[in-house]
Amino acid sequence: MRAAVTSPQPEATEAGFDVLAEGGNAVDAAVAAAFVQTVVDPFMCGIAGFGSAQILPAGGTAQMVDFHGKAPRAVRPDQWADLIKFQTEDGFGFVLEGHVNELGYQSITTPGTLAALAHMAAAHGTRPLADLMAPAIAHAREGVLIRPHMVEYWSEIPRSGRVPHHEHVRHFPATARIYAPEGRLMRVGERIENPDMARTLERIAAEGPESFYKGAIAAEIAADMAAHGGQLAAEDLAEVAPRLGAPLEGHYRGLRITTNALPGGGPVLLLMLGILEHFDLAAMGHNSADYVATVAEAMKRATVEKDAKIGDPDFVKVPLDDFIAPEAAARHAAAIRAGEIAHVPRFGQPEPPRDTTHLCVADSEGSVVSMTHSIGMPSGVVTEGLGFMYNGCMGVFDPRPGRPGSLAPGKSRFTAMCPSILYDATGPMAAIGSPGGTFITMSVLQGILNMVDFGMTAAEAVAAPRFCATSDTLELTNRILRRTESELRARGYPTRRLATSFGFGGVHALRRDTGGWRGGADPGRDGLALAL
């Protein structure tokens, strides 16, 4: 297969596939697919979201397009210090009194997704941005079918004390009119029509993204924020621009890996891979007790390092060698081999946000794109008449002043996003990424191990049973064998079994074999992989 695209939404995959079939390149396809994602999965991503993309141009070198949201200028480091209830178990945020950091106007950071997509199209694409937006506009105008994963999200009540997800749907009138028009959550098979979003996208297509950041749309956004106590202001919007740079590079089992830099999750992924290269995982057997315990220890140790040391590099001096230096990985591997069980400090019980999406595209010319974008925990806020939802990314900042992840004006929060590309001696051989909050790095890690250590195809790698250890508890999907769980418990590991067969992210991947590019879409989501 000469080219391929995969994403968690069939409509987005189709949009990318159509662009490839019509002669567009991988970036054209990725941008078109991403815009469709913002329409058909509006609680997972949006033009007012954030993310990270890795672009490998044909014959060129990989580049990161980072568009993490930043705290508005009006933010104060201590503004929520007296509202803390507890930290989430996985360390991915705090639950505050009144949920002001995760629901409503104060939860919104600067929206970078639209600026990033526009940059990608202009710098690396071959089609006008307006043409790439056309499928998304059509879906917004014609309506979107409610899919099972969307209803599953709306119906979920987090066990951690976070806001029940239905509040993001119907807490604010402008949002409820779109997604709960009769005062109830919509059901699978019903259709969402969002003419306001269609009109907003048409305005952007006609006037350019500048309208969103400095023009008429920006004025509407700023007025809505000011009227409802939001901290996002016109000055914040005007300063939004993606950050460009080289990806981080690492190696695993003779393969080269490129992934994103801070404040993304690439360093955490590379640390775990570095640790695990010291073990013969294939000899242990896939998802055996030995395998799960070893990989879980790598996850826990990387989590402890991340919690203690990682923040926005513009504000925090991060000791990057503690994540990418071979000596650091070797030190952790030796501790695991000696039987030491890592402890992950926490003071709360949690469930991480999972409001994110991913896509991978490869074309016949050698270009590859791996992009993760999100609205974090959705704010629930839709400005009347604009139709799109804002991110709720303030929820992951640490409300305790003086820490790596603490609040500060203009600061980006850490995310576990790690859009990655793997290379063999002949060039790019796989692209992978995932939604899933802090589960992202853990699920991408397992997808890579499945392909590299166990020889799985992309489809097999993303569908294999997963587990996660971002706290002292090992969490297992329901297809991890109970005999394995019993053995882990006998070794002293507390476990928690999910009722679902799939979980911990929603991995999507492409892999090149002798027949060309083939994709895998996580069966726990509603996605699709296509190749041509």
XYZ file of N, CA, C and O in Angstrom, residues 163-277:
460
model
N -15.487 16.427 37.800
C -16.833 16.740 37.349
C -17.399 15.597 36.510
O -16.724 15.115 35.592
N -18.615 15.145 36.787
C -19.247 14.157 35.894
C -19.274 14.693 34.473
O -19.543 15.876 34.238
N -19.006 13.827 33.529
C -18.834 14.299 32.163
C -20.094 14.932 31.577
O -20.001 15.778 30.677
N -21.267 14.540 32.060
C -22.475 15.152 31.500
C -22.541 16.641 31.818
O -23.227 17.409 31.125
N -21.807 17.095 32.844
C -21.795 18.518 33.158
C -21.109 19.318 32.051
O -21.460 20.481 31.802
N -20.112 18.704 31.394
C -19.452 19.384 30.280
C -20.412 19.564 29.100
O -20.207 20.430 28.255
N -21.437 18.732 29.062
C -22.395 18.764 27.956
C -23.499 19.779 28.199
O -23.911 20.503 27.296
N -23.995 19.873 29.440
C -25.208 20.659 29.634
C -25.144 21.706 30.740
O -26.174 22.277 31.100
N -23.952 21.992 31.243
C -23.846 23.001 32.303
C -24.101 24.408 31.775
O -24.696 25.241 32.464
N -23.645 24.678 30.540
C -23.783 26.008 29.962
C -24.834 25.988 28.848
O -24.823 25.089 28.002
N -25.733 26.970 28.814
C -26.856 26.937 27.869
C -26.453 26.821 26.401
O -27.075 26.079 25.642
N -25.406 27.559 25.981
C -25.018 27.508 24.568
C -24.525 26.125 24.180
O -24.714 25.682 23.040
N -23.892 25.431 25.114
C -23.419 24.074 24.859
C -24.589 23.097 24.860
O -24.696 22.226 23.980
N -25.463 23.225 25.840
C -26.605 22.317 25.954
C -27.515 22.400 24.735
O -28.084 21.389 24.302
N -27.659 23.588 24.153
C -28.529 23.719 22.980
C -28.023 22.882 21.808
O -28.796 22.444 20.965
N -26.708 22.649 21.761
C -26.144 21.851 20.673
C -26.184 20.363 21.001
O -26.614 19.545 20.178
N -25.761 20.013 22.216
C -25.504 18.604 22.539
C -26.571 17.969 23.433
O -26.595 16.740 23.571
N -27.445 18.768 24.026
C -28.559 18.237 24.822
C -29.781 19.097 24.559
O -30.331 19.722 25.470
N -30.234 19.138 23.313
C -31.254 20.106 22.927
C -32.599 19.902 23.608
O -33.391 20.821 23.690
N -32.883 18.719 24.101
C -34.145 18.464 24.799
C -33.905 18.240 26.286
O -34.730 17.665 26.991
N -32.756 18.696 26.766
C -32.444 18.547 28.168
C -31.932 17.181 28.563
O -31.765 16.886 29.744
N -31.662 16.336 27.595
C -31.140 14.999 27.869
C -29.912 14.737 27.010
O -29.706 15.373 25.968
N -29.088 13.797 27.462
C -27.936 13.393 26.668
C -28.411 12.673 25.409
O -29.349 11.866 25.458
N -27.783 12.955 24.298
C -28.184 12.340 23.043
C -27.739 10.883 23.012
O -26.812 10.475 23.721
N -28.389 10.097 22.182
C -28.179 8.656 22.130
C -27.435 8.257 20.863
O -27.397 9.000 19.878
N -26.861 7.050 20.892
C -26.165 6.515 19.725
C -27.116 6.507 18.525
O -28.274 6.089 18.626
N -26.627 7.009 17.400
C -27.415 7.027 16.172
C -28.149 8.322 15.923
O -28.580 8.586 14.782
N -28.332 9.149 16.960
C -28.919 10.464 16.733
C -27.891 11.378 16.073
O -26.701 11.060 16.024
N -28.350 12.490 15.590
C -27.478 13.356 14.791
C -27.334 14.730 15.447
O -28.320 15.363 15.815
N -26.077 15.173 15.596
C -25.790 16.524 16.071
C -25.682 17.432 14.855
O -24.891 17.179 13.948
N -26.447 18.487 14.849
C -26.303 19.517 13.824
C -25.729 20.756 14.493
O -26.188 21.171 15.555
N -24.723 21.347 13.887
C -24.040 22.485 14.496
C -23.797 23.565 13.442
O -22.664 23.797 13.007
N -24.861 24.238 13.020
C -24.692 25.281 11.996
C -23.806 26.436 12.456
O -23.146 27.072 11.628
N -23.775 26.706 13.762
C -22.900 27.779 14.249
C -21.434 27.426 13.995
O -20.646 28.294 13.579
N -21.057 26.174 14.248
C -19.680 25.774 13.975
C -19.396 25.846 12.483
O -18.314 26.273 12.066
N -20.350 25.429 11.666
C -20.160 25.511 10.217
C -19.892 26.955 9.792
O -18.983 27.226 8.990
N -20.672 27.899 10.330
C -20.473 29.305 9.967
C -19.120 29.820 10.454
O -18.442 30.588 9.746
N -18.714 29.415 11.650
C -17.397 29.843 12.154
C -16.282 29.317 11.267
O -15.343 30.059 10.910
N -16.359 28.051 10.884
C -15.325 27.486 10.011
C -15.340 28.147 8.644
O -14.273 28.384 8.042
N -16.521 28.479 8.140
C -16.603 29.192 6.859
C -15.960 30.572 6.968
O -15.265 31.015 6.027
N -16.167 31.252 8.080
C -15.528 32.563 8.275
C -14.005 32.428 8.298
O -13.293 33.246 7.699
N -13.512 31.415 8.979
C -12.061 31.209 9.037
C -11.520 30.874 7.659
O -10.463 31.369 7.245
N -12.255 30.026 6.914
C -11.813 29.664 5.562
C -11.761 30.893 4.657
O -10.868 31.029 3.815
N -12.708 31.790 4.832
C -12.766 32.978 3.970
C -11.819 34.078 4.421
O -11.183 34.752 3.590
N -11.699 34.293 5.732
C -10.936 35.425 6.265
C -9.536 35.039 6.724
O -8.702 35.926 6.965
N -9.289 33.746 6.876
C -8.004 33.287 7.381
C -8.027 33.136 8.890
O -8.896 33.686 9.578
N -7.096 32.386 9.442
C -7.048 32.173 10.893
C -6.820 33.454 11.691
O -7.077 33.488 12.891
N -6.341 34.511 11.032
C -6.141 35.778 11.736
C -7.444 36.290 12.345
O -7.433 36.973 13.382
N -8.570 35.965 11.705
C -9.856 36.400 12.252
C -10.094 35.808 13.633
O -10.677 36.461 14.511
N -9.624 34.583 13.832
C -9.811 33.883 15.104
C -8.914 34.457 16.191
O -9.288 34.470 17.364
N -7.743 34.921 15.804
C -6.753 35.357 16.789
C -6.648 36.878 16.941
O -6.271 37.373 18.008
N -6.982 37.630 15.898
C -6.804 39.086 15.965
C -7.971 39.872 15.381
O -7.977 41.103 15.471
N -8.922 39.176 14.778
C -9.990 39.869 14.078
C -11.338 39.770 14.746
O -11.461 39.778 15.976
N -12.387 39.629 13.925
C -13.761 39.697 14.415
C -14.097 38.547 15.355
O -14.789 38.739 16.364
N -13.645 37.342 15.022
C -13.939 36.202 15.899
C -13.215 36.383 17.232
O -13.778 36.111 18.303
N -11.979 36.855 17.184
C -11.234 37.113 18.424
C -11.975 38.091 19.322
O -12.013 37.927 20.547
N -12.577 39.100 18.722
C -13.322 40.081 19.520
C -14.519 39.434 20.197
O -14.833 39.741 21.363
N -15.203 38.538 19.509
C -16.337 37.834 20.116
C -15.870 36.940 21.260
O -16.525 36.859 22.312
N -14.752 36.256 21.054
C -14.212 35.391 22.109
C -13.858 36.220 23.337
O -14.245 35.890 24.471
N -13.113 37.289 23.133
C -12.662 38.112 24.254
C -13.841 38.716 25.015
O -13.827 38.790 26.252
N -14.868 39.126 24.294
C -16.038 39.714 24.952
C -16.756 38.682 25.816
O -17.191 38.985 26.939
N -16.869 37.458 25.319
C -17.519 36.392 26.081
C -16.712 36.057 27.338
O -17.276 35.867 28.422
N -15.391 35.991 27.194
C -14.540 35.695 28.350
C -14.692 36.792 29.415
O -14.860 36.503 30.608
N -14.641 38.037 29.006
C -14.729 39.145 29.957
C -16.087 39.165 30.664
O -16.176 39.475 31.856
N -17.132 38.794 29.939
C -18.474 38.841 30.510
C -18.717 37.743 31.535
O -19.633 37.847 32.355
N -17.895 36.689 31.504
C -18.146 35.535 32.371
C -16.967 35.209 33.281
O -16.833 34.073 33.754
N -16.104 36.174 33.528
C -15.019 35.965 34.478
C -13.875 35.125 33.975
O -13.074 34.630 34.774
N -13.776 34.956 32.676
C -12.653 34.208 32.114
C -11.371 35.013 32.158
O -11.401 36.250 32.179
N -10.240 34.319 32.161
C -8.950 35.009 32.208
C -8.322 35.169 30.823
O -7.406 35.967 30.651
N -8.808 34.424 29.845
C -8.315 34.555 28.476
C -8.743 35.898 27.911
O -9.920 36.271 27.979
N -7.791 36.645 27.335
C -8.072 37.988 26.836
C -7.574 38.131 25.404
O -6.864 37.265 24.872
N -7.939 39.271 24.783
C -7.545 39.523 23.396
C -6.030 39.474 23.230
O -5.519 38.993 22.206
N -5.285 39.970 24.227
C -3.826 39.966 24.140
C -3.278 38.534 24.098
O -2.294 38.249 23.404
N -3.904 37.632 24.840
C -3.479 36.232 24.819
C -3.699 35.611 23.448
O -2.835 34.904 22.916
N -4.858 35.876 22.862
C -5.168 35.327 21.539
C -4.180 35.838 20.493
O -3.706 35.076 19.639
N -3.857 37.118 20.555
C -2.988 37.722 19.541
C -1.576 37.151 19.561
O -0.864 37.213 18.553
N -1.164 36.593 20.701
C 0.198 36.070 20.829
C 0.332 34.599 20.460
O 1.433 34.062 20.447
N -0.768 33.922 20.146
C -0.712 32.486 19.885
C 0.059 32.189 18.611
O -0.186 32.780 17.555
N 1.004 31.282 18.707
C 1.760 30.806 17.548
C 2.365 29.457 17.906
O 2.784 29.243 19.048
N 2.422 28.517 16.962
C 3.031 27.224 17.280
C 4.531 27.362 17.498
O 5.178 28.256 16.941
N 5.055 26.489 18.315
C 6.493 26.433 18.559
C 7.094 25.358 17.653
O 6.645 24.209 17.659
N 8.106 25.732 16.887
C 8.729 24.805 15.946
C 10.087 24.370 16.459
O 10.796 25.143 17.104
N 10.462 23.145 16.180
C 11.765 22.671 16.626
C 12.009 21.236 16.207
O 11.143 20.568 15.635
N 13.193 20.760 16.501
C 13.549 19.378 16.193
C 12.959 18.448 17.248
O 12.829 18.825 18.414
N 12.597 17.231 16.860
C 12.116 16.273 17.854
C 13.257 15.741 18.700
O 14.435 15.881 18.351
N 12.911 15.142 19.827
C 13.893 14.365 20.591
C 14.159 13.062 19.841
O 13.271 12.535 19.173
N 15.359 12.559 19.999
C 15.724 11.326 19.302
C 16.250 10.300 20.292
O 16.981 10.630 21.226
N 15.817 9.068 20.108
C 16.307 7.965 20.920
C 16.424 6.715 20.077
O 16.190 6.736 18.860
N 16.808 5.620 20.709
C 16.970 4.351 20.014
C 16.394 3.219 20.858
O 16.400 3.284 22.091
N 15.892 2.210 20.178
C 15.381 1.031 20.862
C 15.547 -0.173 19.944
O 15.052 -0.171 18.813
N 16.286 -1.183 20.426
C 16.507 -2.423 19.669
C 17.013 -2.152 18.254
O 16.606 -2.795 17.284
N 17.909 -1.177 18.112
C 18.493 -0.890 16.807
C 17.673 0.035 15.936
O 18.117 0.396 14.835
N 16.495 0.433 16.384
C 15.662 1.365 15.638
C 15.846 2.776 16.184
O 16.076 2.973 17.375
N 15.751 3.752 15.300
C 15.776 5.150 15.714
C 14.352 5.607 15.956
O 13.427 5.219 15.231
N 14.163 6.424 16.978
C 12.831 6.918 17.323
C 12.897 8.428 17.465
O 13.781 8.954 18.148
N 11.975 9.131 16.830
C 11.838 10.560 17.051
C 10.486 10.812 17.700
O 9.468 10.232 17.319
N 10.474 11.684 18.697
C 9.261 11.988 19.440
C 9.323 13.432 19.906
O 10.307 14.128 19.647
N 8.302 13.894 20.591
C 8.247 15.323 20.888
C 9.039 15.681 22.137
O 9.312 14.856 23.004
N 9.406 16.937 22.206
C 10.148 17.473 23.346
C 9.163 18.024 24.377
O 7.944 17.986 24.207
N 9.690 18.555 25.458
C 8.866 19.178 26.487
C 8.147 20.409 25.922
O 8.674 21.062 25.015
N 6.933 20.714 26.409
C 6.285 20.095 27.569
C 5.489 18.850 27.262
O 4.606 18.475 28.029
N 5.801 18.169 26.147
C 5.136 16.926 25.803
C 5.761 15.727 26.488
O 6.731 15.835 27.239
N 5.225 14.548 26.184
C 5.608 13.330 26.888
C 6.755 12.556 26.289
O 7.077 11.460 26.786
N 7.403 13.089 25.234
C 8.493 12.351 24.590
C 9.596 11.910 25.538
O 10.052 10.757 25.470
N 10.091 12.784 26.438
C 11.153 12.341 27.347
C 10.741 11.162 28.223
O 11.559 10.286 28.519
N 9.488 11.133 28.648
C 9.002 10.027 29.478
C 8.999 8.728 28.677
O 9.409 7.667 29.169
N 8.540 8.800 27.421
C 8.543 7.621 26.560
C 9.959 7.101 26.351
O 10.219 5.890 26.451
N 10.904 7.999 26.050
C 12.278 7.557 25.801
C 12.915 6.961 27.051
O 13.700 6.003 26.950
N 12.594 7.492 28.232
C 13.136 6.908 29.460
C 12.639 5.473 29.634
O 13.430 4.564 29.939
N 11.352 5.250 29.418
C 10.822 3.897 29.580
C 11.428 2.933 28.579
O 11.796 1.793 28.929
N 11.563 3.358 27.339
C 12.191 2.491 26.336
C 13.648 2.205 26.697
O 14.138 1.080 26.539
N 14.350 3.226 27.181
C 15.741 3.023 27.581
C 15.873 2.008 28.705
O 16.788 1.176 28.720
N 14.965 2.074 29.671
C 14.981 1.109 30.774
C 14.716 -0.297 30.246
O 15.435 -1.260 30.570
N 13.700 -0.438 29.413
C 13.253 -1.767 28.989
C 14.194 -2.423 27.992
O 14.155 -3.647 27.821
N 15.053 -1.636 27.338
C 16.026 -2.250 26.428
C 16.999 -3.150 27.192
O 17.658 -4.001 26.595
